[in-house]
Amino acid sequence: QGGFKWTAAFEKRLDNSTDADLFLRCDVDHNGPWKCEAALKFSLIREDGTKWTSEHSFSFHAENKCSKLIPEKSWNLLITPVFIYNGMPTMEFEIHIIHAERDEPIPDPGMFAAPNHKSNVILKIGEKKLHVYKEHLAFYSPVFDTLFFGD
């Protein structure tokens, strides 16, 4: 939904407890910055069609792609026969995006490695040099705006 890739996974605890953690991961298929605020409705569906439901809200971004949904739920609860249908637990995820921001992907990050007809400043980060357009940086960043064009 919304151009985001959603993945859910259960992990049984390795400490011989009966607990399991459910994780939700949100990701995009590009290297640009992004963030997504989402509401999730998670349901375990019983054979008779009734549901055990839990609702959560999350905020994901490029540096925080994964959140624990239901901490410390009993693994035994998840695998009880009442939640097993055709030999497997049946789950339902409803994800509603509340707010999302995605910059357009950078098609080729290497395009900044050499000067081009628009670049007019070089940023040196460690040993890397990035040939960029200062007006573009200033438009998106007040820090660069002040650096390049003063108050």
Backbone as CSV, one residue per row, in Angstrom:
resi,resn,N_x,N_y,N_z,CA_x,CA_y,CA_z,C_x,C_y,C_z
1,GLN,0.835,-1.174,0.000,0.000,0.000,0.000,0.884,1.242,0.000
2,GLY,0.555,2.218,-0.818,1.273,3.482,-0.835,2.694,3.388,-1.351
3,GLY,3.027,2.326,-2.097,4.378,2.158,-2.597,5.348,1.613,-1.566
4,PHE,4.846,1.202,-0.431,5.685,0.631,0.616,5.585,-0.886,0.574
5,LYS,6.664,-1.548,0.935,6.673,-3.006,1.016,6.502,-3.385,2.485
6,TRP,5.502,-4.197,2.766,5.191,-4.587,4.142,5.523,-6.060,4.340
7,THR,6.184,-6.364,5.439,6.542,-7.736,5.772,6.231,-7.961,7.251
8,ALA,5.632,-9.103,7.546,5.365,-9.468,8.947,6.040,-10.801,9.223
9,ALA,6.554,-10.952,10.434,7.222,-12.195,10.801,7.046,-12.472,12.285
10,PHE,6.824,-13.740,12.606,6.818,-14.195,13.995,8.177,-14.773,14.306
11,GLU,8.663,-14.504,15.491,9.902,-15.119,15.956,9.650,-15.708,17.322
12,LYS,9.771,-17.030,17.408,9.649,-17.691,18.704,10.910,-17.393,19.498
13,ARG,10.742,-17.084,20.754,11.900,-16.789,21.600,12.786,-18.022,21.734
14,LEU,14.062,-17.779,21.783,15.024,-18.874,21.878,15.332,-19.258,23.321
15,ASP,14.723,-18.578,24.282,15.037,-18.825,25.683,14.160,-19.924,26.300
16,ASN,13.573,-20.786,25.450,12.709,-21.897,25.873,11.421,-21.431,26.533
17,SER,11.091,-20.164,26.406,9.820,-19.681,26.938,8.729,-19.985,25.912
18,THR,7.516,-19.681,26.273,6.408,-19.889,25.335,6.044,-18.575,24.654
19,ASP,6.966,-17.607,24.663,6.686,-16.306,24.082,7.154,-16.227,22.633
20,ALA,6.491,-15.375,21.888,6.872,-15.088,20.507,6.692,-13.597,20.277
21,ASP,7.481,-13.066,19.387,7.359,-11.663,19.024,6.898,-11.577,17.574
22,LEU,6.009,-10.638,17.309,5.544,-10.388,15.958,6.112,-9.049,15.517
23,PHE,6.795,-9.042,14.387,7.422,-7.839,13.862,6.753,-7.418,12.573
24,LEU,6.632,-6.121,12.375,6.160,-5.561,11.124,7.287,-4.711,10.565
25,ARG,7.579,-4.915,9.295,8.646,-4.165,8.636,8.047,-3.392,7.462
26,CYS,8.449,-2.151,7.356,8.028,-1.273,6.266,9.278,-0.839,5.520
27,ASP,9.255,-0.937,4.196,10.432,-0.568,3.423,10.001,-0.020,2.072
28,VAL,10.915,0.599,1.383,10.688,1.099,0.029,11.794,0.566,-0.861
29,ASP,11.588,0.658,-2.146,12.563,0.084,-3.077,13.485,1.135,-3.689
30,HIS,13.843,2.142,-2.902,14.803,3.130,-3.374,15.662,3.596,-2.208
31,ASN,16.676,4.385,-2.537,17.642,4.803,-1.526,17.403,6.223,-1.023
32,GLY,16.275,6.833,-1.351,15.971,8.176,-0.879,15.331,8.159,0.497
33,PRO,15.242,9.306,1.142,14.600,9.371,2.462,13.089,9.166,2.355
34,TRP,12.510,8.632,3.411,11.071,8.397,3.449,10.625,8.241,4.892
35,LYS,9.333,8.399,5.114,8.746,8.053,6.412,7.282,7.727,6.195
36,CYS,6.758,6.930,7.102,5.383,6.472,6.977,4.804,6.283,8.374
37,GLU,3.636,6.886,8.601,2.893,6.647,9.833,1.694,5.792,9.446
38,ALA,1.520,4.691,10.159,0.474,3.751,9.778,-0.273,3.220,10.993
39,ALA,-1.532,2.889,10.763,-2.355,2.212,11.773,-2.529,0.776,11.291
40,LEU,-2.370,-0.149,12.210,-2.459,-1.562,11.874,-3.539,-2.229,12.704
41,LYS,-4.323,-3.040,12.056,-5.273,-3.898,12.741,-4.833,-5.327,12.433
42,PHE,-4.420,-6.036,13.468,-3.924,-7.406,13.333,-4.943,-8.352,13.938
43,SER,-5.288,-9.396,13.198,-6.272,-10.365,13.705,-5.773,-11.785,13.526
44,LEU,-6.011,-12.593,14.547,-5.892,-14.044,14.435,-7.303,-14.556,14.199
45,ILE,-7.477,-15.351,13.175,-8.815,-15.795,12.793,-9.017,-17.242,13.235
46,ARG,-10.106,-17.453,13.955,-10.451,-18.802,14.415,-11.159,-19.564,13.292
47,GLU,-11.209,-20.880,13.436,-11.866,-21.721,12.426,-13.312,-21.310,12.181
48,ASP,-13.999,-20.830,13.216,-15.409,-20.448,13.062,-15.565,-19.043,12.464
49,GLY,-14.451,-18.382,12.114,-14.508,-17.063,11.492,-14.409,-15.897,12.458
50,THR,-14.541,-16.153,13.765,-14.387,-15.071,14.731,-12.907,-14.707,14.841
51,LYS,-12.636,-13.512,15.368,-11.267,-13.004,15.382,-10.848,-12.523,16.765
52,TRP,-9.581,-12.696,17.059,-8.926,-12.012,18.163,-8.160,-10.883,17.494
53,THR,-8.436,-9.620,17.885,-7.890,-8.465,17.171,-7.114,-7.551,18.107
54,SER,-6.051,-6.976,17.563,-5.223,-6.015,18.277,-4.921,-4.865,17.316
55,GLU,-5.010,-3.620,17.810,-4.759,-2.455,16.959,-3.571,-1.663,17.477
56,HIS,-2.768,-1.161,16.539,-1.535,-0.446,16.883,-1.295,0.681,15.892
57,SER,-0.519,1.683,16.291,-0.053,2.741,15.388,1.464,2.749,15.418
58,PHE,2.061,3.021,14.260,3.512,2.977,14.146,4.015,4.113,13.285
59,SER,5.284,4.447,13.490,5.984,5.405,12.640,7.263,4.731,12.161
60,PHE,7.403,4.643,10.852,8.586,4.031,10.250,9.319,5.096,9.440
61,HIS,10.629,4.922,9.284,11.414,5.781,8.401,12.651,5.016,7.982
62,ALA,13.468,5.625,7.150,14.615,4.930,6.563,15.548,4.321,7.610
63,GLU,15.644,4.927,8.796,16.531,4.394,9.842,15.807,3.494,10.827
64,ASN,14.490,3.435,10.765,13.700,2.590,11.671,12.617,1.890,10.856
65,LYS,12.986,0.769,10.250,12.095,0.074,9.329,11.274,-1.023,9.995
66,CYS,11.573,-1.331,11.240,10.954,-2.495,11.859,10.428,-2.146,13.251
67,SER,9.238,-2.668,13.572,8.667,-2.473,14.903,8.086,-3.774,15.417
68,LYS,8.218,-3.968,16.734,7.624,-5.134,17.365,6.151,-4.830,17.582
69,LEU,5.293,-5.689,17.056,3.855,-5.439,17.124,3.250,-5.858,18.442
70,ILE,3.399,-7.125,18.735,2.731,-7.670,19.908,3.802,-8.333,20.766
71,PRO,4.420,-7.583,21.644,5.503,-8.178,22.434,4.983,-9.225,23.401
72,GLU,5.746,-10.256,23.509,5.536,-11.280,24.534,4.167,-11.932,24.510
73,LYS,3.641,-12.178,23.326,2.426,-12.991,23.238,2.831,-14.455,23.308
74,SER,1.975,-15.253,23.856,2.290,-16.653,24.037,2.286,-17.395,22.702
75,TRP,3.382,-18.062,22.416,3.472,-18.901,21.225,2.401,-19.978,21.285
76,ASN,2.164,-20.498,22.476,1.143,-21.537,22.629,-0.243,-21.035,22.219
77,LEU,-0.543,-19.752,22.497,-1.812,-19.179,22.067,-1.911,-19.176,20.551
78,LEU,-0.812,-18.791,19.894,-0.825,-18.666,18.442,-0.979,-20.009,17.734
79,ILE,-0.534,-21.078,18.374,-0.606,-22.383,17.715,-1.699,-23.283,18.296
80,THR,-2.588,-22.719,19.082,-3.693,-23.528,19.598,-4.603,-23.921,18.441
81,PRO,-5.229,-25.089,18.531,-6.067,-25.557,17.431,-7.160,-24.573,17.008
82,VAL,-7.641,-23.750,17.922,-8.716,-22.833,17.574,-8.253,-21.803,16.522
83,PHE,-6.947,-21.510,16.452,-6.433,-20.565,15.462,-5.800,-21.257,14.254
84,ILE,-5.848,-22.578,14.207,-5.245,-23.323,13.105,-6.320,-23.673,12.083
85,TYR,-6.063,-23.324,10.817,-6.979,-23.653,9.728,-6.138,-24.234,8.597
86,ASN,-6.491,-25.413,8.132,-5.707,-26.128,7.111,-4.251,-26.292,7.549
87,GLY,-4.047,-26.575,8.836,-2.714,-26.854,9.349,-1.847,-25.638,9.631
88,MET,-2.392,-24.429,9.469,-1.589,-23.227,9.680,-2.387,-22.166,10.438
89,PRO,-1.698,-21.326,11.220,-2.405,-20.198,11.829,-2.865,-19.237,10.725
90,THR,-4.037,-18.653,10.900,-4.551,-17.710,9.913,-4.556,-16.324,10.527
91,MET,-3.881,-15.393,9.854,-3.752,-14.026,10.345,-4.221,-13.054,9.279
92,GLU,-4.640,-11.897,9.741,-5.085,-10.854,8.824,-4.451,-9.548,9.260
93,PHE,-3.913,-8.813,8.300,-3.289,-7.521,8.563,-4.017,-6.465,7.749
94,GLU,-4.532,-5.443,8.411,-5.111,-4.291,7.724,-4.222,-3.105,8.044
95,ILE,-3.585,-2.552,7.012,-2.671,-1.426,7.194,-3.288,-0.199,6.542
96,HIS,-3.403,0.853,7.326,-3.921,2.117,6.821,-2.837,3.176,6.999
97,ILE,-2.394,3.745,5.899,-1.371,4.778,5.970,-2.026,6.085,6.389
98,ILE,-1.546,6.631,7.494,-2.057,7.888,8.025,-1.357,9.059,7.332
99,HIS,-0.044,8.947,7.194,0.749,9.994,6.564,1.999,9.356,5.981
100,ALA,2.402,9.778,4.784,3.612,9.237,4.173,4.343,10.335,3.426
101,GLU,5.657,10.257,3.469,6.513,11.161,2.705,7.584,10.315,2.045
102,ARG,7.728,10.519,0.742,8.752,9.798,-0.016,9.410,10.749,-0.978
103,ASP,10.707,10.861,-0.899,11.422,11.586,-1.933,11.553,10.663,-3.126
104,GLU,11.695,11.237,-4.261,11.891,10.423,-5.451,13.226,9.695,-5.325
105,PRO,13.287,8.472,-5.799,14.543,7.741,-5.716,15.641,8.419,-6.537
106,ILE,16.853,8.284,-6.067,17.994,8.761,-6.829,18.331,7.642,-7.808
107,PRO,18.140,7.869,-9.121,18.297,6.782,-10.073,19.686,6.169,-10.065
108,ASP,20.705,7.009,-9.912,22.074,6.509,-9.906,22.897,7.381,-8.971
109,PRO,23.111,6.924,-7.720,23.877,7.753,-6.783,25.269,8.105,-7.310
110,GLY,25.808,7.298,-8.217,27.115,7.580,-8.800,27.118,8.802,-9.701
111,MET,25.924,9.312,-10.031,25.844,10.485,-10.903,26.451,11.732,-10.258
112,PHE,26.670,11.690,-8.949,27.267,12.818,-8.245,28.782,12.704,-8.135
113,ALA,29.358,11.626,-8.657,30.790,11.376,-8.525,31.629,12.274,-9.443
114,ALA,31.038,12.766,-10.524,31.778,13.607,-11.469,30.983,14.882,-11.733
115,PRO,31.669,15.950,-12.102,30.945,17.192,-12.402,29.997,16.996,-13.587
116,ASN,28.893,17.752,-13.559,27.984,17.757,-14.705,27.605,19.203,-14.993
117,HIS,26.781,19.440,-16.002,26.466,20.809,-16.415,25.668,21.599,-15.376
118,LYS,25.089,20.935,-14.380,24.321,21.646,-13.343,25.075,21.789,-12.027
119,SER,26.078,20.961,-11.799,26.759,21.028,-10.501,27.582,22.313,-10.411
120,ASN,27.518,22.929,-9.223,28.267,24.174,-9.015,28.929,24.235,-7.640
121,VAL,28.922,23.102,-6.926,29.600,23.026,-5.649,29.977,21.563,-5.401
122,ILE,31.051,21.355,-4.656,31.495,19.999,-4.330,31.402,19.823,-2.819
123,LEU,30.676,18.798,-2.394,30.633,18.436,-0.976,31.634,17.312,-0.768
124,LYS,32.496,17.459,0.218,33.453,16.397,0.531,33.012,15.742,1.825
125,ILE,32.706,14.463,1.746,32.265,13.683,2.897,33.250,12.538,3.052
126,GLY,34.093,12.640,4.052,35.173,11.666,4.177,36.086,11.816,2.968
127,GLU,36.308,10.747,2.256,37.125,10.779,1.042,36.283,10.940,-0.221
128,LYS,34.946,10.912,-0.075,34.070,11.024,-1.236,33.794,12.477,-1.575
129,LYS,33.727,12.768,-2.863,33.347,14.090,-3.342,32.035,13.958,-4.102
130,LEU,31.077,14.829,-3.749,29.786,14.844,-4.423,29.642,16.179,-5.147
131,HIS,29.411,16.102,-6.448,29.222,17.287,-7.281,27.731,17.571,-7.346
132,VAL,27.297,18.667,-6.724,25.865,18.942,-6.565,25.539,20.372,-6.974
133,TYR,24.261,20.670,-6.995,23.725,21.978,-7.357,23.302,22.676,-6.071
134,LYS,24.008,23.758,-5.695,23.774,24.377,-4.389,22.374,24.961,-4.257
135,GLU,21.772,25.448,-5.331,20.421,25.990,-5.249,19.414,24.895,-4.858
136,HIS,19.632,23.696,-5.355,18.757,22.572,-5.000,18.910,22.227,-3.515
137,LEU,20.143,22.172,-3.047,20.381,21.890,-1.623,19.754,22.970,-0.750
138,ALA,19.919,24.229,-1.140,19.382,25.338,-0.349,17.860,25.325,-0.321
139,PHE,17.235,24.912,-1.412,15.778,24.860,-1.467,15.223,23.866,-0.439
140,TYR,15.909,22.718,-0.258,15.425,21.666,0.638,15.983,21.751,2.052
141,SER,17.012,22.560,2.269,17.645,22.603,3.587,17.949,24.028,4.011
142,PRO,17.350,24.473,5.136,17.681,25.811,5.633,19.154,25.941,6.031
143,VAL,19.773,24.855,6.412,21.202,24.887,6.772,22.029,25.251,5.548
144,PHE,21.768,24.545,4.410,22.513,24.860,3.179,22.132,26.249,2.647
145,ASP,20.880,26.647,2.811,20.465,27.972,2.369,21.283,29.044,3.078
146,THR,21.427,28.922,4.398,22.214,29.875,5.178,23.700,29.782,4.805
147,LEU,24.202,28.575,4.639,25.605,28.371,4.295,25.953,29.013,2.953
148,PHE,25.112,28.781,1.946,25.411,29.263,0.611,24.988,30.723,0.349
149,PHE,23.909,31.169,0.996,23.337,32.459,0.623,23.182,33.421,1.806
150,GLY,23.659,33.050,2.984,23.587,33.928,4.156,22.178,34.025,4.711
151,ASP,21.991,34.949,5.661,20.683,35.096,6.332,19.649,35.600,5.409
